[in-house]
Structure formats: structure tokens, C-alpha cells
CSV table of C-alpha atoms in Angstrom, one decimal:
chain,number,residue,atom,x,y,z
A,1,UNK,CA,-0.2,0.5,0.3
A,2,UNK,CA,1.5,3.4,-0.7
A,3,UNK,CA,0.3,5.9,1.9
A,4,UNK,CA,-0.4,9.1,0.9
A,5,UNK,CA,2.3,12.2,1.0
A,6,UNK,CA,0.7,15.2,2.6
A,7,UNK,CA,3.0,17.9,2.3
A,8,UNK,CA,0.7,21.3,3.4
A,9,UNK,CA,-1.6,21.6,6.2
A,10,UNK,CA,-4.7,21.6,3.7
A,11,UNK,CA,-3.5,18.0,2.1
A,12,UNK,CA,-2.5,16.6,5.7
A,13,UNK,CA,-6.2,17.9,6.9
A,14,UNK,CA,-7.4,16.1,4.3
A,15,UNK,CA,-5.5,13.3,4.7
A,16,UNK,CA,-7.0,12.8,8.8
A,17,UNK,CA,-9.7,12.9,7.2
A,18,UNK,CA,-9.3,9.7,5.3
A,19,UNK,CA,-8.1,7.6,7.9
A,20,UNK,CA,-11.7,6.2,9.8
A,21,UNK,CA,-11.0,5.0,13.0
A,22,UNK,CA,-8.4,5.4,15.6
A,23,UNK,CA,-5.1,7.0,14.4
A,24,UNK,CA,-1.5,7.1,15.7
A,25,UNK,CA,1.9,9.1,14.7
A,26,UNK,CA,5.1,8.5,14.8
A,27,UNK,CA,7.2,11.3,14.5
A,28,UNK,CA,10.9,11.1,12.6
A,29,UNK,CA,13.7,12.9,11.1
A,30,UNK,CA,13.3,10.2,8.0
A,31,UNK,CA,16.7,7.9,6.9
A,32,UNK,CA,14.2,5.3,8.3
A,33,UNK,CA,15.2,2.2,9.6
A,34,UNK,CA,14.5,-1.1,11.1
A,35,UNK,CA,14.3,0.8,14.1
A,36,UNK,CA,11.8,3.4,13.2
A,37,UNK,CA,9.8,0.4,11.6
A,38,UNK,CA,9.4,-0.8,14.3
A,39,UNK,CA,7.6,2.3,16.3
A,40,UNK,CA,5.4,1.4,12.9
A,41,UNK,CA,4.5,-1.8,13.5
A,42,UNK,CA,3.6,-1.5,17.0
A,43,UNK,CA,1.9,2.5,15.6
A,44,UNK,CA,-0.5,-0.1,13.7
A,45,UNK,CA,-0.8,-2.5,16.7
A,46,UNK,CA,-2.3,0.2,18.2
A,47,UNK,CA,-4.4,2.2,16.2
A,48,UNK,CA,-6.8,1.9,13.0
A,49,UNK,CA,-4.9,4.0,11.1
A,50,UNK,CA,-1.0,5.0,11.4
A,51,UNK,CA,1.1,9.0,10.2
A,52,UNK,CA,4.8,8.5,9.9
A,53,UNK,CA,5.8,12.7,9.5
A,54,UNK,CA,9.4,13.3,8.6
A,55,UNK,CA,10.9,16.5,9.2
A,56,UNK,CA,15.2,17.9,10.0
A,57,UNK,CA,13.6,20.2,12.7
A,58,UNK,CA,16.4,22.6,12.5
A,59,UNK,CA,15.4,24.0,16.0
A,60,UNK,CA,17.0,21.6,18.0
A,61,UNK,CA,20.0,21.7,15.6
A,62,UNK,CA,23.1,23.7,17.8
A,63,UNK,CA,25.6,25.8,16.3
A,64,UNK,CA,28.2,23.1,14.6
A,65,UNK,CA,26.4,20.2,14.5
A,66,UNK,CA,25.4,18.1,11.9
A,67,UNK,CA,21.9,19.7,10.3
A,68,UNK,CA,23.5,20.2,6.4
A,69,UNK,CA,24.6,17.0,6.8
A,70,UNK,CA,22.2,14.9,8.7
A,71,UNK,CA,20.8,12.0,5.4
A,72,UNK,CA,17.9,12.7,3.9
A,73,UNK,CA,16.8,9.8,2.3
A,74,UNK,CA,12.7,10.5,1.1
A,75,UNK,CA,11.7,8.2,-1.8
A,76,UNK,CA,13.3,5.5,0.5
A,77,UNK,CA,11.5,7.2,3.1
A,78,UNK,CA,8.4,6.1,1.9
A,79,UNK,CA,9.0,2.9,0.4
A,80,UNK,CA,9.3,1.7,3.7
A,81,UNK,CA,6.4,3.0,5.3
A,82,UNK,CA,5.0,1.3,2.4
A,83,UNK,CA,6.1,-2.0,3.4
A,84,UNK,CA,4.4,-1.3,7.0
A,85,UNK,CA,1.3,0.0,5.5
A,86,UNK,CA,1.6,3.4,6.4
A,87,UNK,CA,-1.4,5.0,5.6
A,88,UNK,CA,-0.1,8.6,5.7
A,89,UNK,CA,3.1,10.4,5.7
A,90,UNK,CA,3.4,14.7,6.5
A,91,UNK,CA,6.8,15.6,4.7
A,92,UNK,CA,6.7,19.2,5.3
A,93,UNK,CA,8.8,21.6,4.3
A,94,UNK,CA,10.4,24.4,7.1
A,95,UNK,CA,8.1,27.0,5.8
A,96,UNK,CA,5.4,24.8,6.2
A,97,UNK,CA,5.9,24.4,9.9
A,98,UNK,CA,8.0,27.3,10.6
A,99,UNK,CA,5.3,30.2,8.5
A,100,UNK,CA,7.4,33.1,10.6
A,101,UNK,CA,10.4,33.1,13.0
A,102,UNK,CA,9.1,31.2,15.8
A,103,UNK,CA,8.5,33.7,18.8
A,104,UNK,CA,6.5,31.6,21.7
A,105,UNK,CA,8.3,28.1,21.9
A,106,UNK,CA,8.6,25.7,24.9
A,107,UNK,CA,11.0,25.3,27.5
A,108,UNK,CA,12.3,21.7,29.0
A,109,UNK,CA,13.3,23.6,31.9
A,110,UNK,CA,15.2,22.3,34.2
A,111,UNK,CA,14.9,18.1,33.7
A,112,UNK,CA,16.2,19.2,29.4
A,113,UNK,CA,19.0,20.9,30.6
A,114,UNK,CA,20.8,17.5,32.4
A,115,UNK,CA,22.0,14.4,30.2
A,116,UNK,CA,22.3,15.1,27.3
A,117,UNK,CA,21.0,18.6,27.5
A,118,UNK,CA,24.0,20.0,29.4
A,119,UNK,CA,25.6,19.1,25.9
A,120,UNK,CA,22.9,20.6,24.0
A,121,UNK,CA,21.8,23.1,24.9
A,122,UNK,CA,18.2,24.5,23.8
A,123,UNK,CA,18.3,20.9,22.0
A,124,UNK,CA,15.3,20.0,24.0
A,125,UNK,CA,13.6,23.5,24.2
A,126,UNK,CA,13.0,22.3,20.1
A,127,UNK,CA,12.6,19.4,20.0
A,128,UNK,CA,9.2,19.3,22.3
A,129,UNK,CA,8.1,22.9,20.2
A,130,UNK,CA,7.8,20.7,16.5
A,131,UNK,CA,6.6,18.0,18.4
A,132,UNK,CA,3.8,19.6,20.5
A,133,UNK,CA,3.2,21.8,17.0
A,134,UNK,CA,3.4,17.6,14.9
A,135,UNK,CA,0.5,16.8,17.9
A,136,UNK,CA,-1.7,19.9,17.2
A,137,UNK,CA,-1.6,19.1,13.6
A,138,UNK,CA,-1.6,15.3,13.0
A,139,UNK,CA,-4.3,15.3,15.7
A,140,UNK,CA,-3.8,11.9,16.4
A,141,UNK,CA,-5.3,9.4,19.7
A,142,UNK,CA,-1.9,7.9,19.8
A,143,UNK,CA,2.2,9.0,19.2
A,144,UNK,CA,5.1,6.5,19.4
A,145,UNK,CA,8.2,6.7,20.8
A,146,UNK,CA,11.2,4.7,20.7
A,147,UNK,CA,12.7,4.3,24.3
A,148,UNK,CA,17.0,5.0,22.8
A,149,UNK,CA,15.7,8.2,23.5
A,150,UNK,CA,15.1,8.3,26.4
A,151,UNK,CA,15.3,11.3,27.6
A,152,UNK,CA,13.3,13.3,25.3
A,153,UNK,CA,10.6,10.5,25.9
A,154,UNK,CA,10.6,11.2,29.8
A,155,UNK,CA,10.4,14.9,28.4
A,156,UNK,CA,6.8,14.1,25.9
A,157,UNK,CA,6.0,12.0,29.2
A,158,UNK,CA,6.5,15.1,30.9
A,159,UNK,CA,4.6,18.2,28.6
A,160,UNK,CA,1.9,15.8,27.2
A,161,UNK,CA,0.8,15.5,31.5
A,162,UNK,CA,1.6,19.1,31.9
A,163,UNK,CA,-0.2,20.8,29.4
A,164,UNK,CA,-3.6,17.9,29.3
A,165,UNK,CA,-2.5,17.0,25.5
A,166,UNK,CA,-4.8,14.4,24.7
A,167,UNK,CA,-2.6,11.9,23.9
A,168,UNK,CA,-1.2,8.7,24.5
A,169,UNK,CA,2.5,9.0,24.8
A,170,UNK,CA,3.6,4.8,23.9
A,171,UNK,CA,7.6,4.5,24.2
A,172,UNK,CA,8.8,1.5,22.1
A,173,UNK,CA,12.1,-0.8,23.3
A,174,UNK,CA,15.2,0.2,21.4
A,175,UNK,CA,15.2,-1.9,18.6
A,176,UNK,CA,20.0,-3.6,17.9
A,177,UNK,CA,22.0,-4.7,15.5
A,178,UNK,CA,22.9,-8.0,15.8
A,179,UNK,CA,26.5,-7.0,17.1
A,180,UNK,CA,24.7,-5.1,20.1
A,181,UNK,CA,25.3,-1.2,18.6
A,182,UNK,CA,21.8,0.6,18.9
A,183,UNK,CA,20.5,2.3,15.2
A,184,UNK,CA,20.5,5.6,15.0
A,185,UNK,CA,20.0,7.6,11.0
A,186,UNK,CA,23.8,8.9,12.3
A,187,UNK,CA,25.6,5.2,12.0
A,188,UNK,CA,25.9,6.0,8.5
A,189,UNK,CA,28.8,8.6,9.1
A,190,UNK,CA,30.6,5.3,11.0
A,191,UNK,CA,33.6,4.1,9.1
A,192,UNK,CA,34.4,0.5,9.8
A,193,UNK,CA,36.3,1.3,12.7
A,194,UNK,CA,35.1,4.1,13.8
A,195,UNK,CA,32.2,1.1,14.5
A,196,UNK,CA,33.8,-1.4,16.7
A,197,UNK,CA,35.1,1.0,18.4
A,198,UNK,CA,31.6,2.5,18.4
A,199,UNK,CA,30.3,-0.6,20.3
A,200,UNK,CA,32.3,-0.1,23.1
A,201,UNK,CA,28.7,2.2,24.5
A,202,UNK,CA,26.3,-0.6,24.4
A,203,UNK,CA,29.4,-3.0,26.2
A,204,UNK,CA,28.9,-0.7,28.5
A,205,UNK,CA,25.2,-1.1,28.9
A,206,UNK,CA,25.7,-4.8,28.8
A,207,UNK,CA,28.1,-4.4,31.7
A,208,UNK,CA,26.6,-2.6,33.5
A,209,UNK,CA,23.2,-4.0,33.7
A,210,UNK,CA,24.8,-7.4,34.3
A,211,UNK,CA,26.3,-5.7,37.6
A,212,UNK,CA,22.7,-4.8,38.7
A,213,UNK,CA,21.1,-8.0,37.6
A,214,UNK,CA,24.0,-9.7,39.8
A,215,UNK,CA,22.3,-7.4,42.7
A,216,UNK,CA,24.9,-4.4,42.7
A,217,UNK,CA,24.3,-1.0,43.1
A,218,UNK,CA,24.3,2.4,41.7
A,219,UNK,CA,28.0,2.7,42.3
A,220,UNK,CA,29.1,-0.5,40.8
A,221,UNK,CA,26.9,-0.7,38.5
A,222,UNK,CA,28.4,2.7,37.0
A,223,UNK,CA,32.2,1.0,37.9
A,224,UNK,CA,31.2,-2.1,35.2
A,225,UNK,CA,30.1,0.3,33.0
A,226,UNK,CA,33.0,3.1,33.6
A,227,UNK,CA,36.3,0.1,32.9
A,228,UNK,CA,34.1,-0.9,29.1
A,229,UNK,CA,34.8,3.2,28.2
A,230,UNK,CA,38.2,3.6,29.6
A,231,UNK,CA,39.1,0.9,26.9
A,232,UNK,CA,36.9,2.2,24.5
A,233,UNK,CA,39.1,6.2,25.5
A,234,UNK,CA,42.2,4.5,25.0
A,235,UNK,CA,41.5,3.1,21.3
A,236,UNK,CA,41.9,3.8,17.7
A,237,UNK,CA,40.2,5.5,16.4
A,238,UNK,CA,39.0,6.4,19.8
A,239,UNK,CA,35.5,7.5,22.1
A,240,UNK,CA,35.8,10.6,23.3
A,241,UNK,CA,32.8,9.7,26.2
A,242,UNK,CA,30.4,12.5,27.0
A,243,UNK,CA,28.4,11.1,30.6
A,244,UNK,CA,27.2,8.2,31.7
A,245,UNK,CA,24.5,8.7,34.3
A,246,UNK,CA,22.1,6.0,36.5
A,247,UNK,CA,19.2,8.6,36.4
A,248,UNK,CA,15.6,8.9,37.4
A,249,UNK,CA,13.3,7.4,34.8
A,250,UNK,CA,10.6,10.1,35.2
A,251,UNK,CA,12.8,13.6,36.3
A,252,UNK,CA,16.7,12.4,34.5
A,253,UNK,CA,18.0,14.0,38.3
A,254,UNK,CA,21.3,11.0,38.8
A,255,UNK,CA,20.4,8.2,41.8
A,256,UNK,CA,21.9,8.3,44.8
A,257,UNK,CA,24.2,4.7,46.3
A,258,UNK,CA,21.1,4.5,48.5
A,259,UNK,CA,18.7,4.9,45.3
A,260,UNK,CA,16.5,1.3,45.3
A,261,UNK,CA,13.9,0.5,42.2
A,262,UNK,CA,14.3,1.3,38.3
A,263,UNK,CA,16.9,3.4,36.4
A,264,UNK,CA,17.9,3.9,34.1
A,265,UNK,CA,22.1,4.3,32.5
A,266,UNK,CA,22.7,6.3,30.2
A,267,UNK,CA,25.6,6.8,28.0
A,268,UNK,CA,26.5,9.2,24.7
A,269,UNK,CA,30.1,9.8,23.2
A,270,UNK,CA,32.1,11.1,19.9
A,271,UNK,CA,33.7,8.3,17.4
A,272,UNK,CA,34.9,10.8,14.6
A,273,UNK,CA,33.0,13.9,13.9
A,274,UNK,CA,29.7,11.6,15.0
A,275,UNK,CA,28.1,12.1,18.6
A,276,UNK,CA,25.7,8.2,19.8
A,277,UNK,CA,23.8,7.9,22.7
A,278,UNK,CA,22.2,4.8,23.7
A,279,UNK,CA,20.7,3.5,27.4
A,280,UNK,CA,19.8,1.0,29.3
A,281,UNK,CA,16.9,0.4,31.9
A,282,UNK,CA,17.9,-1.2,35.1
A,283,UNK,CA,16.0,-2.7,38.8
A,284,UNK,CA,18.4,-1.2,41.0
A,285,UNK,CA,18.9,-2.5,44.8
A,286,UNK,CA,20.8,-0.6,47.4
A,287,UNK,CA,24.8,-1.1,48.3
A,288,UNK,CA,25.5,-2.9,51.0
């Protein structure tokens, strides 16, 4: 089935009316991979119709980031959407999403200024602004996001709760390559050597998860993960770690040594010119 392609607000409104029953939205920036397709399958399981947005949002890219070189593969993306039965693809231009320079935007607050937000100031402000605009334009009953972007998902849930947005937010599990690397549109930037180094991110998470499963507390979990990152920092090409943190999944504040309960082990680093993030959910016990 070939999806209806809507590029303007008017075309989107008409396409929205043509989908009977409930609608699930999967917001993306394109360059679709199997991780995105898993979100679409989850969306299909939760609603009668599925819409996918494809828009590289300039508001969430900072100075010197990869907005201009971010991969844009629209024809391949539409073909991928067709394979999983997407009904509508909303692919607006910048002028459609931002007819004028935005004067009123969202602020992600303290929760958006830590972890990934600390190294990318303003990123989550831009992300929340475009997500709210997409929710208002598409008017879905359900919106599906990947758990790989755990801080983004937590912030979207908080935004929906704080602003009373009438949509159900669903998180779908991270999809990984057979070698453990989390699927990302940015993986295509990596050379073979850089990719080998990047595997340290998922190894660090696995080491931390194994420690937590064995009953280790927060300090030991972080220690196990740091050992993997330290080895990669000495590799060629090296991994330049950005952060490795254990945080509360709802607030993204760092947990204390006596924390017990759910947590997220989140990691980020740069290999060559490519910034990569990953995380894993954990259940922590108190250290004795």
C-alpha cells in the first residue's frame, strides 16, 4: 500500500479525515531504519491508522551540529513506510512548519538541561516545540517514540501531562544490530573502524546491566560500565565519552548511592565526528 503523502497543512487535514477510526503518529526526521519500522508496527497494533511525519527540525540542532549533513532519503523512506502499511506520510517543508520565525516556543526546564541537554543546550526546547506542533497538526490518538531516546521520551511524557495534551504516549524498545549497536540514522556516518569503537557504548550498558542483575548497587553498576568506556578511550580511533549516568527514568535526575528501584543507565560519546547515545533500563538494589 502506498501511503498518502501530505506536504501542506491542507493536504494533511484532508488525509487525516480519510483515515477512519483511531490514528497513531510516529514522528521521525527520516533516514528510516528498522528501529523506525518497529515503531510503525507498534503504532499499527495500537490504532486503526498510522501516520508518519518526516521533518528534519532545525530548532533542535545547535551551532556546529549536523543539520546540513543529516541524511535525507525521502524516496527510500516512503518505500519503507509502504512496506509496513503506513496510511499517511506528512512531509512538510520548513516554511510549512514555521511560516514565520517562532516567537513562542516551549522550554524543557530543568529536566531538559541535564544529561544530553547539558551538552546540547536548547536541543530539547526545539524538540518539544516541534513535537507539540506535530501533535496539534496531526491530532493523533496515540504517538509512538523509541526508548533509545529515553530523555526525549521522558520529556514528551512530562509535556503531555503538564499541558494536558489529549494523546497517549507509547515508548517502544530499542532495536539493535546483531553486534549490539543501537540503530540510529547517524550510524551511517561511521567508518568500519569507528563502528568497532562505537560498540563500547553498548558493551558499557551491558556490563552495567549485568552488574545490576547480580544485585550490585549504583556505584558498582557505574564502575562496571566505566571500565568498558575507559578501554575504548584508548582505542584507535578513540571514543570521546560525553557522559555516563544513572538517572531516575521519570525526571532524569541522577540517582544516589542508596537508590533502589527503576533507573536508566545512559551513555553518550563521540567517535570521529559522530555523536551517539544509548541507554538501558535497570532495576537497582541498595548497596550494602
